[in-house]
Coordinates of C-alpha atoms in Angstrom, one line a residue:
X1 CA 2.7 24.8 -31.2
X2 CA -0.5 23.1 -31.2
X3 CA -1.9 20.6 -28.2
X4 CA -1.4 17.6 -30.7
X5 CA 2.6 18.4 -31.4
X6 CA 3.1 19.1 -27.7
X7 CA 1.8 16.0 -26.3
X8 CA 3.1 13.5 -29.3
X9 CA 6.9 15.4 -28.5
X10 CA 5.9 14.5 -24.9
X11 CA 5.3 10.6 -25.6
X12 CA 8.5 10.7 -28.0
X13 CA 10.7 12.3 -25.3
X14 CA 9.6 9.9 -22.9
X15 CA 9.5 6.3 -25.0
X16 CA 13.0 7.4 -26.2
X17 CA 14.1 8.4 -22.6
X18 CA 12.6 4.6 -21.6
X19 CA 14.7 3.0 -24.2
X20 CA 18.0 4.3 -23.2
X21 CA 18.0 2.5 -20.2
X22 CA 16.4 3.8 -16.7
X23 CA 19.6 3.5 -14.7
X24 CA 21.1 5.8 -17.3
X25 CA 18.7 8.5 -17.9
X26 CA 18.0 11.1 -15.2
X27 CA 14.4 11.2 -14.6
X28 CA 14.3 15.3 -15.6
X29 CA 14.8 14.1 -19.6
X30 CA 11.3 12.8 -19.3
X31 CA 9.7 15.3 -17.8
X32 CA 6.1 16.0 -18.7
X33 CA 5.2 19.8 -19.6
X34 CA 3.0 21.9 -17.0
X35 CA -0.6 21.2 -16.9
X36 CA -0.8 18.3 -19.0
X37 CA -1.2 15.2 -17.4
X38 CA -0.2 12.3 -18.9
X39 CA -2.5 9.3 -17.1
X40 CA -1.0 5.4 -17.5
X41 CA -4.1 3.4 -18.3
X42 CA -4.0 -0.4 -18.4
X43 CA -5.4 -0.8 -22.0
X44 CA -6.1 0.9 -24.9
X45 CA -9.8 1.8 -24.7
X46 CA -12.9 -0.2 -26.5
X47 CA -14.7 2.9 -27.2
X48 CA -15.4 6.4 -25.9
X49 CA -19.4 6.1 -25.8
X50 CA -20.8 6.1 -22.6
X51 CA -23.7 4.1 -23.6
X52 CA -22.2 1.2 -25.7
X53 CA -18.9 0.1 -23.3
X54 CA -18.7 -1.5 -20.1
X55 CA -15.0 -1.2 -18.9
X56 CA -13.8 0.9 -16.1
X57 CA -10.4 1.5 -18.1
X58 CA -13.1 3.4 -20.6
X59 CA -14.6 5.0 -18.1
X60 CA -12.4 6.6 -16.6
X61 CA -12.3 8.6 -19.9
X62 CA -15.5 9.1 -20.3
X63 CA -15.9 10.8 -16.9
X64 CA -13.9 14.0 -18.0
X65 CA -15.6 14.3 -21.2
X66 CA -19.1 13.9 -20.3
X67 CA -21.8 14.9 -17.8
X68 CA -25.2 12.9 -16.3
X69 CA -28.2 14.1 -14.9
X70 CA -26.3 13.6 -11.7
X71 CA -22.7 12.5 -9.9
X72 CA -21.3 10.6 -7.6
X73 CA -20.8 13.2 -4.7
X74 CA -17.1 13.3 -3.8
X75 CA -15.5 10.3 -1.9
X76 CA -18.7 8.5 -2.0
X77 CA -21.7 6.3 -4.0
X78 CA -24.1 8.7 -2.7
X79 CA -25.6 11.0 -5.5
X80 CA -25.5 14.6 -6.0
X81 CA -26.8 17.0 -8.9
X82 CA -25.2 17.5 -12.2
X83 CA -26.7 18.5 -15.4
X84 CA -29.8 18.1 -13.6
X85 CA -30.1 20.6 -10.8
X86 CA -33.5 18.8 -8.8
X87 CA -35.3 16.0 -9.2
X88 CA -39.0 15.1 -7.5
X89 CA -40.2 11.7 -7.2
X90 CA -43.9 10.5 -7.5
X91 CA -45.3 9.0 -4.0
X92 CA -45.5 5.6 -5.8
X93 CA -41.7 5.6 -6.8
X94 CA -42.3 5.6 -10.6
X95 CA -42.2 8.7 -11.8
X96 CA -38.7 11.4 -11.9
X97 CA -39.1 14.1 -13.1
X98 CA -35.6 16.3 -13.5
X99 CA -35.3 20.4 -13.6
X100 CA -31.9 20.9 -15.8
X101 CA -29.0 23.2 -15.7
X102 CA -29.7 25.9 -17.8
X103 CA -27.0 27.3 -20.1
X104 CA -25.4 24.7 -20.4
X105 CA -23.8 23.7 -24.3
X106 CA -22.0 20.2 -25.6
X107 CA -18.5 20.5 -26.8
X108 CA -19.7 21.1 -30.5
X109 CA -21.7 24.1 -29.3
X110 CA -24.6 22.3 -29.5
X111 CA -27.5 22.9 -26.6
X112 CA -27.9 20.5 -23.5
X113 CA -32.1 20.4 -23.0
X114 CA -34.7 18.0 -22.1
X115 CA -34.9 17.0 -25.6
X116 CA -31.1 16.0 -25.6
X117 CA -31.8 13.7 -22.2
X118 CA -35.0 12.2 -24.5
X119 CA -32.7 11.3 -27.2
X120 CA -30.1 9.8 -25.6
X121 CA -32.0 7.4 -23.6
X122 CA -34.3 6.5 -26.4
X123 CA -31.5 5.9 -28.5
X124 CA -30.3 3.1 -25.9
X125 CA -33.8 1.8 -25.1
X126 CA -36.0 2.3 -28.4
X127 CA -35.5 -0.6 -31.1
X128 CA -37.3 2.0 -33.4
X129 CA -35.1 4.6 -32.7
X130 CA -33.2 5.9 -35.9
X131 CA -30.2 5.7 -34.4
X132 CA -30.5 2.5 -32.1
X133 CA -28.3 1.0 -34.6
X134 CA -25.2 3.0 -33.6
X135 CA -25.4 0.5 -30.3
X136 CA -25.3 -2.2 -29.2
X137 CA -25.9 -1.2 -25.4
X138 CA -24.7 -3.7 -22.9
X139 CA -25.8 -2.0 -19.8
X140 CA -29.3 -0.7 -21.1
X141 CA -29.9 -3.1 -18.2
X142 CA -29.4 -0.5 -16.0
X143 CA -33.1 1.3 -17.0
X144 CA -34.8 -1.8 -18.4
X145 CA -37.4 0.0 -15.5
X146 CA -38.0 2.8 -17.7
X147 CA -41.6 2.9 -19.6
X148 CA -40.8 6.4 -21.1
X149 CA -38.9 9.4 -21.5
X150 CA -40.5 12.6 -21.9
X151 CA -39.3 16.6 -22.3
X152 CA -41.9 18.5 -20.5
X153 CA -40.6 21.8 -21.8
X154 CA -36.6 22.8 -22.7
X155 CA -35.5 22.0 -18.7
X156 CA -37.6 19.6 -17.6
X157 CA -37.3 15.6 -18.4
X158 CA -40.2 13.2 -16.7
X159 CA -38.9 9.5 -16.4
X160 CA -41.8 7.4 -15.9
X161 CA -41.1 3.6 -14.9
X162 CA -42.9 0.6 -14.7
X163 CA -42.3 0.0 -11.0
X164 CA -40.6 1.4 -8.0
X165 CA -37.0 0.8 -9.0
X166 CA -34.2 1.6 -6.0
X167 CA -31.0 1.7 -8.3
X168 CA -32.4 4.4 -10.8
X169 CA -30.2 7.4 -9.5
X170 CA -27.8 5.9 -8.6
X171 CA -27.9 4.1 -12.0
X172 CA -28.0 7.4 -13.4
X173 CA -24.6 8.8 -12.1
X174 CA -23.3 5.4 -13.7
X175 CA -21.2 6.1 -16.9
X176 CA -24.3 5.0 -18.4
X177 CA -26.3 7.4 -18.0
X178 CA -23.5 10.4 -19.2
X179 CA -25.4 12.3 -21.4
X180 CA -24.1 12.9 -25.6
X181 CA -24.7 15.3 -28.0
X182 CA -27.6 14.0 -30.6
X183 CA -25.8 16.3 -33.2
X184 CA -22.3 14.0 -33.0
X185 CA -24.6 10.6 -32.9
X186 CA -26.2 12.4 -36.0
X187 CA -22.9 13.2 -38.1
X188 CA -21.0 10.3 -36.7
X189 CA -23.2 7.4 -36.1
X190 CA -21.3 4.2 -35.5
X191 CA -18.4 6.2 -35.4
X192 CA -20.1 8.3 -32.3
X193 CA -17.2 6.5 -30.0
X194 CA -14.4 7.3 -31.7
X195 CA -15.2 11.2 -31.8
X196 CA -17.0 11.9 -28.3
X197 CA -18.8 15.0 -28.0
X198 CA -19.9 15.6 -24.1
X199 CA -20.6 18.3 -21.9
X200 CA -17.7 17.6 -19.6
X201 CA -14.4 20.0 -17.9
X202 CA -12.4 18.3 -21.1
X203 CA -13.1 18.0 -24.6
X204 CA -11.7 15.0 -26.8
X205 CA -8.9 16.3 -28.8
X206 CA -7.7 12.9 -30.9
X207 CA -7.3 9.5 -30.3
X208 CA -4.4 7.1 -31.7
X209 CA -5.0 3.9 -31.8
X210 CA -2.4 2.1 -29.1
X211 CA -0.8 5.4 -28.3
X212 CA -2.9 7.9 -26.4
X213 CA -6.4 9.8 -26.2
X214 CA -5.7 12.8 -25.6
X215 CA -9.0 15.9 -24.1
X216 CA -8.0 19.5 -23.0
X217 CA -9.8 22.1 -21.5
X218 CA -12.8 23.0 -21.3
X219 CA -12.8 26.6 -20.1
X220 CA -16.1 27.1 -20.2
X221 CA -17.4 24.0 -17.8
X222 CA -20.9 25.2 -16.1
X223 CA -18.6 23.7 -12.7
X224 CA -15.3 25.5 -13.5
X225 CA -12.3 25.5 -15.6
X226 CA -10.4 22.6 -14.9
X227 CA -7.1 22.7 -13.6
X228 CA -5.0 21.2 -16.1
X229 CA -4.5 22.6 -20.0
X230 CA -4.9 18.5 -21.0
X231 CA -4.6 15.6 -20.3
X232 CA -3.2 12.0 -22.3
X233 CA -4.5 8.3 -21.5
X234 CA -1.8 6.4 -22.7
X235 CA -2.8 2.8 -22.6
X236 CA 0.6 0.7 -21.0
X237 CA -1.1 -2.5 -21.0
X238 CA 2.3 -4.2 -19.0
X239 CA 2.4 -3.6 -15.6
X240 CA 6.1 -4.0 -15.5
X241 CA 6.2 -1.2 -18.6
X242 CA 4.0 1.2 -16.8
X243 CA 5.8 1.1 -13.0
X244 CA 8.9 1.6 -15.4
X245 CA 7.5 4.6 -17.3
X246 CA 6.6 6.1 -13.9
X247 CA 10.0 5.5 -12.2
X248 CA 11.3 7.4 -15.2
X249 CA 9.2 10.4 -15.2
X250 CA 7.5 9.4 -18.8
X251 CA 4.1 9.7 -16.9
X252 CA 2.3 11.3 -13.9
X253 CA -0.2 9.3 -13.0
X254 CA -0.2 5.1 -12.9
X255 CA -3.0 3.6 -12.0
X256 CA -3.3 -0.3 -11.1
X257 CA 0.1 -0.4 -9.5
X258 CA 1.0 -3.9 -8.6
X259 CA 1.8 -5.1 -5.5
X260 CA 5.0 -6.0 -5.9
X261 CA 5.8 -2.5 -7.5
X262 CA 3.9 -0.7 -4.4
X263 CA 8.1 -0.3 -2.3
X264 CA 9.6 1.4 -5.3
X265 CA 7.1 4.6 -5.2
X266 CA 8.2 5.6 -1.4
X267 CA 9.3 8.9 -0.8
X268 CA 9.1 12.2 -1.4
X269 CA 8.8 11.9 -5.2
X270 CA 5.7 9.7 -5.5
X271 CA 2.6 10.0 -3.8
X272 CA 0.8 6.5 -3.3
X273 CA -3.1 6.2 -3.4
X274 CA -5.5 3.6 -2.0
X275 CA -8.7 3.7 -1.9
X276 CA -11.7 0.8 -0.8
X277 CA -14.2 0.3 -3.3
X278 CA -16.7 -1.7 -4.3
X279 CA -14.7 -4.8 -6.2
X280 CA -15.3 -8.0 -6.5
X281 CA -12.1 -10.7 -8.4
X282 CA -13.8 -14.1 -9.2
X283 CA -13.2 -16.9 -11.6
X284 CA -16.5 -17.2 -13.8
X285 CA -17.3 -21.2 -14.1
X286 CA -19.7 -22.5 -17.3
X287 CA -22.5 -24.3 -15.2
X288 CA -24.2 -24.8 -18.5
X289 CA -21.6 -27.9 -19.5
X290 CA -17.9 -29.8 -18.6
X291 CA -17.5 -30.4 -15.0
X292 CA -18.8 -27.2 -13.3
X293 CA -22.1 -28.3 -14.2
X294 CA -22.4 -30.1 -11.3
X295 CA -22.4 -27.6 -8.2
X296 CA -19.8 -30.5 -6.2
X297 CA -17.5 -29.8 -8.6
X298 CA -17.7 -25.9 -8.8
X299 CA -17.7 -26.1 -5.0
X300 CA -14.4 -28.6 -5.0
X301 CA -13.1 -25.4 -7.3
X302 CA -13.8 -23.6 -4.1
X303 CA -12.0 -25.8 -2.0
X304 CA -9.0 -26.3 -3.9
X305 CA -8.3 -22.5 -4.9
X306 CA -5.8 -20.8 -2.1
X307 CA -7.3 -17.5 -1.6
X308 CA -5.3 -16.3 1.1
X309 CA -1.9 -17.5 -0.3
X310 CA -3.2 -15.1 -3.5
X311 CA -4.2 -12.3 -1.0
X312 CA -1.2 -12.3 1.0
X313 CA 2.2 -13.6 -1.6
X314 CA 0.5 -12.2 -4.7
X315 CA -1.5 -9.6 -4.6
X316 CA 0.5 -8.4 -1.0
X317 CA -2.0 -7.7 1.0
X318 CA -3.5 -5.5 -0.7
X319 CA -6.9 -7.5 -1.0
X320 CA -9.3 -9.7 1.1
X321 CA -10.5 -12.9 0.5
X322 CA -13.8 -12.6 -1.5
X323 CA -16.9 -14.9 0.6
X324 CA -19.4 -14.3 -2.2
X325 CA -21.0 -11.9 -4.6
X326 CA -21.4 -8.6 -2.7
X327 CA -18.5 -7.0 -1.7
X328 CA -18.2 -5.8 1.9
X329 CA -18.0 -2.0 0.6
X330 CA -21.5 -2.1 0.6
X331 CA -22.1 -3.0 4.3
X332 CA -25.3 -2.3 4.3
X333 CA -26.2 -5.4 1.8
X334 CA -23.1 -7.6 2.6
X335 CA -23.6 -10.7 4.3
X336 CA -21.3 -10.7 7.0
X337 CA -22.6 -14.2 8.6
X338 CA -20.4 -16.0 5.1
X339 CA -17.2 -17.1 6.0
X340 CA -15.3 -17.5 2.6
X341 CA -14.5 -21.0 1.3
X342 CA -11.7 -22.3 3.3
X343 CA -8.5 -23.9 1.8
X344 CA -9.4 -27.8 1.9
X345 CA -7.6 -29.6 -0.8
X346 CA -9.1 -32.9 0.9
X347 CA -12.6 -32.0 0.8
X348 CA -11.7 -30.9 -2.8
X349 CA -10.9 -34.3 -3.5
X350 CA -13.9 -35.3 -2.1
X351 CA -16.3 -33.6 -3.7
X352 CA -14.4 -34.6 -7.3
X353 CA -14.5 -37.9 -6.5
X354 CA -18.1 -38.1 -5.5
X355 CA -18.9 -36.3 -8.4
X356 CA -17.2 -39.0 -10.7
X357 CA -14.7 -36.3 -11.9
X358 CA -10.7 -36.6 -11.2
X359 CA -8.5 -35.7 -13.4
X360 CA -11.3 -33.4 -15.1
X361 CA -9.7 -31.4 -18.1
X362 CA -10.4 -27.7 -18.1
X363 CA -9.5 -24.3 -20.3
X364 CA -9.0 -21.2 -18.4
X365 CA -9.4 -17.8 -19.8
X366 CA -6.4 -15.6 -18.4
X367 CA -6.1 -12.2 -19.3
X368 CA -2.9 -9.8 -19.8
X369 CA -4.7 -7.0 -17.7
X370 CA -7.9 -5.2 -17.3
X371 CA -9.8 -3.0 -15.5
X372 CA -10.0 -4.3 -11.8
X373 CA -7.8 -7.3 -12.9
X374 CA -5.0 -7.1 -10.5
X375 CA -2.3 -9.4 -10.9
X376 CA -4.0 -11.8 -13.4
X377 CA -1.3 -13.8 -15.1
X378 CA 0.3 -14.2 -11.7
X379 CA -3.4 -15.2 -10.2
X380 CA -4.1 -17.5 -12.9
X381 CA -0.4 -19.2 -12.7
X382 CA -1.2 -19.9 -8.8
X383 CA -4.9 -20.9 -9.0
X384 CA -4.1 -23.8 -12.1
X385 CA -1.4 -25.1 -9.7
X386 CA -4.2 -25.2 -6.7
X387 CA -6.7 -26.9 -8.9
X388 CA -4.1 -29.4 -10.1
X389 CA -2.9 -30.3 -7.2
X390 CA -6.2 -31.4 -6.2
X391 CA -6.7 -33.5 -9.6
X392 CA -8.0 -31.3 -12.2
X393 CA -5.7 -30.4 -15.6
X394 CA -6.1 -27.4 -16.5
X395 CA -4.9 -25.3 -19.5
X396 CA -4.6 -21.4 -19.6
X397 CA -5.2 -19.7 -22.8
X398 CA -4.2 -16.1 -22.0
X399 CA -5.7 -12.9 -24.2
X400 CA -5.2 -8.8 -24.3
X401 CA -8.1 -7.4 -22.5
X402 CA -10.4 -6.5 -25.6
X403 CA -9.9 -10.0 -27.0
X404 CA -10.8 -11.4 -23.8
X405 CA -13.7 -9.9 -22.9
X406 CA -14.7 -10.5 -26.9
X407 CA -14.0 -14.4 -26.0
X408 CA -16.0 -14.1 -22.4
X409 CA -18.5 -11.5 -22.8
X410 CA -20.9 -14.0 -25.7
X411 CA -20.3 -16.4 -22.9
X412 CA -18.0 -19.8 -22.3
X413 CA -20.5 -22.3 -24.2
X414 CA -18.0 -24.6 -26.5
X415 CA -15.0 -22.5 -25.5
X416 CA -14.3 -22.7 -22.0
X417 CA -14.8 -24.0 -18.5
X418 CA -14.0 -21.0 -16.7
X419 CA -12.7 -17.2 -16.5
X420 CA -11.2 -14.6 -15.1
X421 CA -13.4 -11.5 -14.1
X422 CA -13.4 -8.3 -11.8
X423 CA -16.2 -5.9 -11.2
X424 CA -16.4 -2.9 -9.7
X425 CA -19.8 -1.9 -9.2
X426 CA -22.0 1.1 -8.1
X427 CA -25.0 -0.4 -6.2
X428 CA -25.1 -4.0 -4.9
X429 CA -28.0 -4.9 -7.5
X430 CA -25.6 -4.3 -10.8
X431 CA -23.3 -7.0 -10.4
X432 CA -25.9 -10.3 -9.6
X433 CA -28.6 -8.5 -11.8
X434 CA -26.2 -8.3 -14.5
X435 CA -24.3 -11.7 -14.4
X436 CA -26.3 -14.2 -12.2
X437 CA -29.6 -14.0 -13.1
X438 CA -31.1 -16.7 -15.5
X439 CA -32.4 -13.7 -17.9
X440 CA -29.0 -12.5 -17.7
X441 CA -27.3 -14.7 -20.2
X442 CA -25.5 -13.5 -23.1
X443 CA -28.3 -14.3 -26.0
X444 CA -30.3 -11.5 -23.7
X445 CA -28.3 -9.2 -23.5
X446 CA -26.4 -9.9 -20.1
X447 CA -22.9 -10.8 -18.8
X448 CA -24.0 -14.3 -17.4
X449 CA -21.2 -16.1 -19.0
X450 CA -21.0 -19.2 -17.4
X451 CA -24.7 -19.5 -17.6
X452 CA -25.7 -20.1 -14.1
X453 CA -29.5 -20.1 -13.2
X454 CA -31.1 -20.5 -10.4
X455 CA -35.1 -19.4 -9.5
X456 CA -34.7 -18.6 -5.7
X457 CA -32.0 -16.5 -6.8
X458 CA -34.5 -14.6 -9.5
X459 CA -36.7 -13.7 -7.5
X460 CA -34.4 -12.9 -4.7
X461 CA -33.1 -10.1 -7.5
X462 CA -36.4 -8.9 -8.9
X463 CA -37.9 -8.4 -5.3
X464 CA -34.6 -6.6 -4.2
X465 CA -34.6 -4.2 -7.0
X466 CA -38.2 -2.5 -6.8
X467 CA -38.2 -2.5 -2.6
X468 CA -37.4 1.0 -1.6
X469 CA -37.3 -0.1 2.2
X470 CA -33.4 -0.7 2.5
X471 CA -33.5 -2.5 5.6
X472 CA -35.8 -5.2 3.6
X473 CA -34.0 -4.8 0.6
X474 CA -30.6 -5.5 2.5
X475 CA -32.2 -8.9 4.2
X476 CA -33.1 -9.9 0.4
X477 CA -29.8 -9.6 -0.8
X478 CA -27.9 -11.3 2.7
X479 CA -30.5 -14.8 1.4
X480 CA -29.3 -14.4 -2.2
X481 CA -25.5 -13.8 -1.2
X482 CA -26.3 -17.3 0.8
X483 CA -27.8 -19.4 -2.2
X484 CA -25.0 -18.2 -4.6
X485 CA -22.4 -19.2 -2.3
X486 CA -23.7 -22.7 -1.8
X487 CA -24.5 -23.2 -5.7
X488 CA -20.7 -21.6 -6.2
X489 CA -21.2 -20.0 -10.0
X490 CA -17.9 -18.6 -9.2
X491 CA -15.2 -19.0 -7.4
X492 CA -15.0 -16.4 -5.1
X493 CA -11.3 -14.7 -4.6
X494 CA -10.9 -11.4 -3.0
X495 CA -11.9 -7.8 -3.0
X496 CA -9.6 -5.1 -3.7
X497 CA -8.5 -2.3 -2.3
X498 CA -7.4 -0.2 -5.5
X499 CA -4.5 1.9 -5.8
X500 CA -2.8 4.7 -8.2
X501 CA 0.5 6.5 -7.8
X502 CA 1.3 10.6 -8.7
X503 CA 4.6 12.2 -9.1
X504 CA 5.4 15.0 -6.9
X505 CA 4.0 17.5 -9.4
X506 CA 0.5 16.6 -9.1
X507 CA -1.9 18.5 -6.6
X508 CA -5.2 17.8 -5.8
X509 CA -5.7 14.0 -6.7
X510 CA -8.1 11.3 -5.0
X511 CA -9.3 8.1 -5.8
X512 CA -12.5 7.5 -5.8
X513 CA -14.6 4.4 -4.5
X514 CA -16.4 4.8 -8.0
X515 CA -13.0 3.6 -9.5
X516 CA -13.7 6.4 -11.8
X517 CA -10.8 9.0 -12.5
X518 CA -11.3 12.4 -12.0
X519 CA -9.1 14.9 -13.1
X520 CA -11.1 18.8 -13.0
X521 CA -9.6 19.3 -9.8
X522 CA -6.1 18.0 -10.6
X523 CA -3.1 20.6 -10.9
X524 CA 0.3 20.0 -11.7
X525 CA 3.4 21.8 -11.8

């Protein structure tokens, strides 16, 4: 029996056993088969090409198929080898230049060398590449430092960039910078993240669309064999379905449990996982037009919006209130002198009222789920009854994850006055250098969707990112936390603490502040 029969009988034996009724079905009739796992995602995936999605849901795919130049060292942000197995840096900060792993083949038996790395960061960066086209590349912000790319000889890559850039490794053990084989870009070209070709402990078997993606083994992985024969991402877009489907043995591993589910996975048969990580929940506001052009109103948003009644009764503790754009996982750059916007309906009504603007009309962008997301249906229920009790009216129009992030992504001009959105980010310049810069709107290729600008704030980012003394670079980013508080772009909500659950048969699983599954150390029984 093939890998594709066993693990489509597994998803038959476990939908049926679902739709006999839980109470009625012993867990044992959906059983999973040893050494596959089968992984409860919370969508169905974009695309499986590291260089062209920007969801964690995808990534944490992606990070069993493919390698970078370097990882995330376990349990932390801090960065170890990988593909590459050194790296020197010039005394002036711009130049890396990478000695890589040698014997070490893609999936399609292809060879990993420096020209490999050359090509797949060309193929992001170069307009004039011949296979640019197979983009486009939404986080090619990520080395918009780098001048060139250049194979010394078949293990040795030279990055040159045109400043000092801090982010740059880190960057690199980013999903972004997970390294394809040329020859599947070549046969496959737009087509390239449908059949993913990586270097990774698992290689991509099939994917069917709304079912599963399913990768296996890759017994020849330069770090060793993985543990597992497979592994299937099914994508259980209701939370309600995928608690259900764990209850009843029809998966091993749910990630995103909700809060309310967290009391029905104690004892000896479940395994609960938490983990802090960098994550930031906010509500994106259009400062470009409507009422959250004017800063008194996005604050009065501020005001009105009950963050600690959405910590504590909906999300169940298992958050904090959010005081700005840096999330306290990164203590070093967190400003911990900003207290988060209290609850002050009155000074809401203040602020509206000096601003001209009760009874404001807005849309709201709510999505089903998402990497990150939470609770957001519940969320978005409870933050339109906060802003109307204050005076606004708002209407919720509420989208499947893709869609959503099809509708916010372009940005909210002529659609909406404001959005859902979680991040969970790797360094504290991604997620203000991505979304709140003013050369970070969407017509530039960034994810500043509600259009928010501000100089101070600029410069604040372009200093922060080329200063290699962290101590200074930390006091830039404290200022910039403090201006983008005060000008409220967002409304700040609350930082995560994410979670996952494992049956009893799983060994050797960990969440990972990176948000990023990974599964080459995971057994099961």
């Amino acid at each position: 029996m093939t890998l594709t029969d066993l693990t489509r009988r597994t998803l038959m034996a476990s939908t049926a056993a679902l739709a006999l009724g839980l109470g009625a079905v012993p867990a044992a009739m959906a059983q999973t088969p040893e050494d596959v796992l089968i992984v409860g995602q919370i969508a169905e995936p974009k695309a499986l090409d590291p260089a062209a999605v920007t969801a964690v849901n995808d990534f944490r795919i992606l990070m069993n198929v493919f390698d970078g130049l370097v990882r995330y060292r376990d349990g932390t942000l801090e960065v170890e080898p990988a593909l590459a197995t050194d790296w020197t840096i010039s005394d002036d900060g711009t130049v890396y230049t990478f000695d890589l792993r040698e014997g070490v083949s893609f999936h399609d038996g292809t060879p990993f060398n420096a020209e490999a790395v050359v090509f797949n960061f060309e193929r992001m960066l170069n307009e004039d590449h011949p296979y640019h086209d197979t983009g486009p590349f939404p986080l090619a912000f990520f080395f918009s430092a780098v001048e060139s790319v250049e194979a010394l000889d078949e293990t040795t890559v030279e990055f040159t960039l045109n400043a000092p850039y801090a982010p740059f490794l880190s960057n690199l053990a980013y999903p972004t910078g997970l390294i394809v084989s040329p020859a599947s870009v070549e046969t496959h070209g737009e087509e390239v993240g449908r059949n993913p070709v990586g270097t990774g402990p698992f290689t991509f078997v099939e994917w069917r669309s709304n079912e599963a993606v399913v990768v296996e083994d890759n017994p020849d992985y330069w770090d060793g064999a993985p543990g597992l024969e497979a592994v299937v991402f099914r994508p259980i877009t209701d939370a309600n379905t995928r608690t259900a489907e764990m209850l009843a043995g029809g998966i091993d591993l749910m990630v995103e449990v909700p809060p309310v589910a967290l009391s029905e996975f104690q004892g000896d048969a479940f395994t609960v996982h938490e983990q802090a990580g960098p994550h930031v929940w906010f509500l994106i506001l259009n400062a470009k037009e409507g009422p959250f052009a004017d800063k008194r109103v996005r604050q009065a948003a501020n005001y009105a919006v009950n963050k600690e009644a959405i910590v504590n009764d909906v999300l169940e503790g298992t958050a904090e209130v959010a005081s700005g754009p840096t999330p306290p996982a990164f203590a070093w750059a967190h400003n911990p002198d900003l207290d988060p916007y209290p609850h002050d309906p009155d000074r809401a009504r203040e602020l509206l009222a000096e601003a001209g603007a009760e009874g404001a009309e807005l849309t709201f962008y709510v999505t089903e789920g998402g990497s990150g997301m939470l609770d957001p249906v519940a969320m978005g229920t409870a933050i339109q009854a906060d802003l109307e009790a204050v005076g606004f009216d708002v209407t919720i129009e509420t989208y499947e994850w893709n869609t959503f992030l099809g509708e916010v992504n372009p940005g909210l001009e002529g659609k909406a006055d404001m959005a859902q959105m979680a991040w969970m980010t790797n360094d504290p310049d991604t997620l203000p250098f991505l979304t709140l810069r003013s050369e970070a709107f969407p017509d530039q290729g960034g994810f500043n969707s509600g259009y928010y600008s501000n100089p101070e704030v600029d410069e604040l980012l372009e200093a922060a990112r080329v200063e290699t003394d962290q101590e200074e670079r930390a006091r830039l980013y404290r200022e910039m936390q403090t201006i983008v508080q005060e000008d409220a772009p967002w409304v700040f909500v609350a930082n995560w603490k994410q979670n996952a659950v494992t049956s009893e048969r799983v060994e050797g699983f960990s969440l990972q502040p990176s948000f990023f599954l990974l599964l080459d150390d995971v057994s099961k029984d």
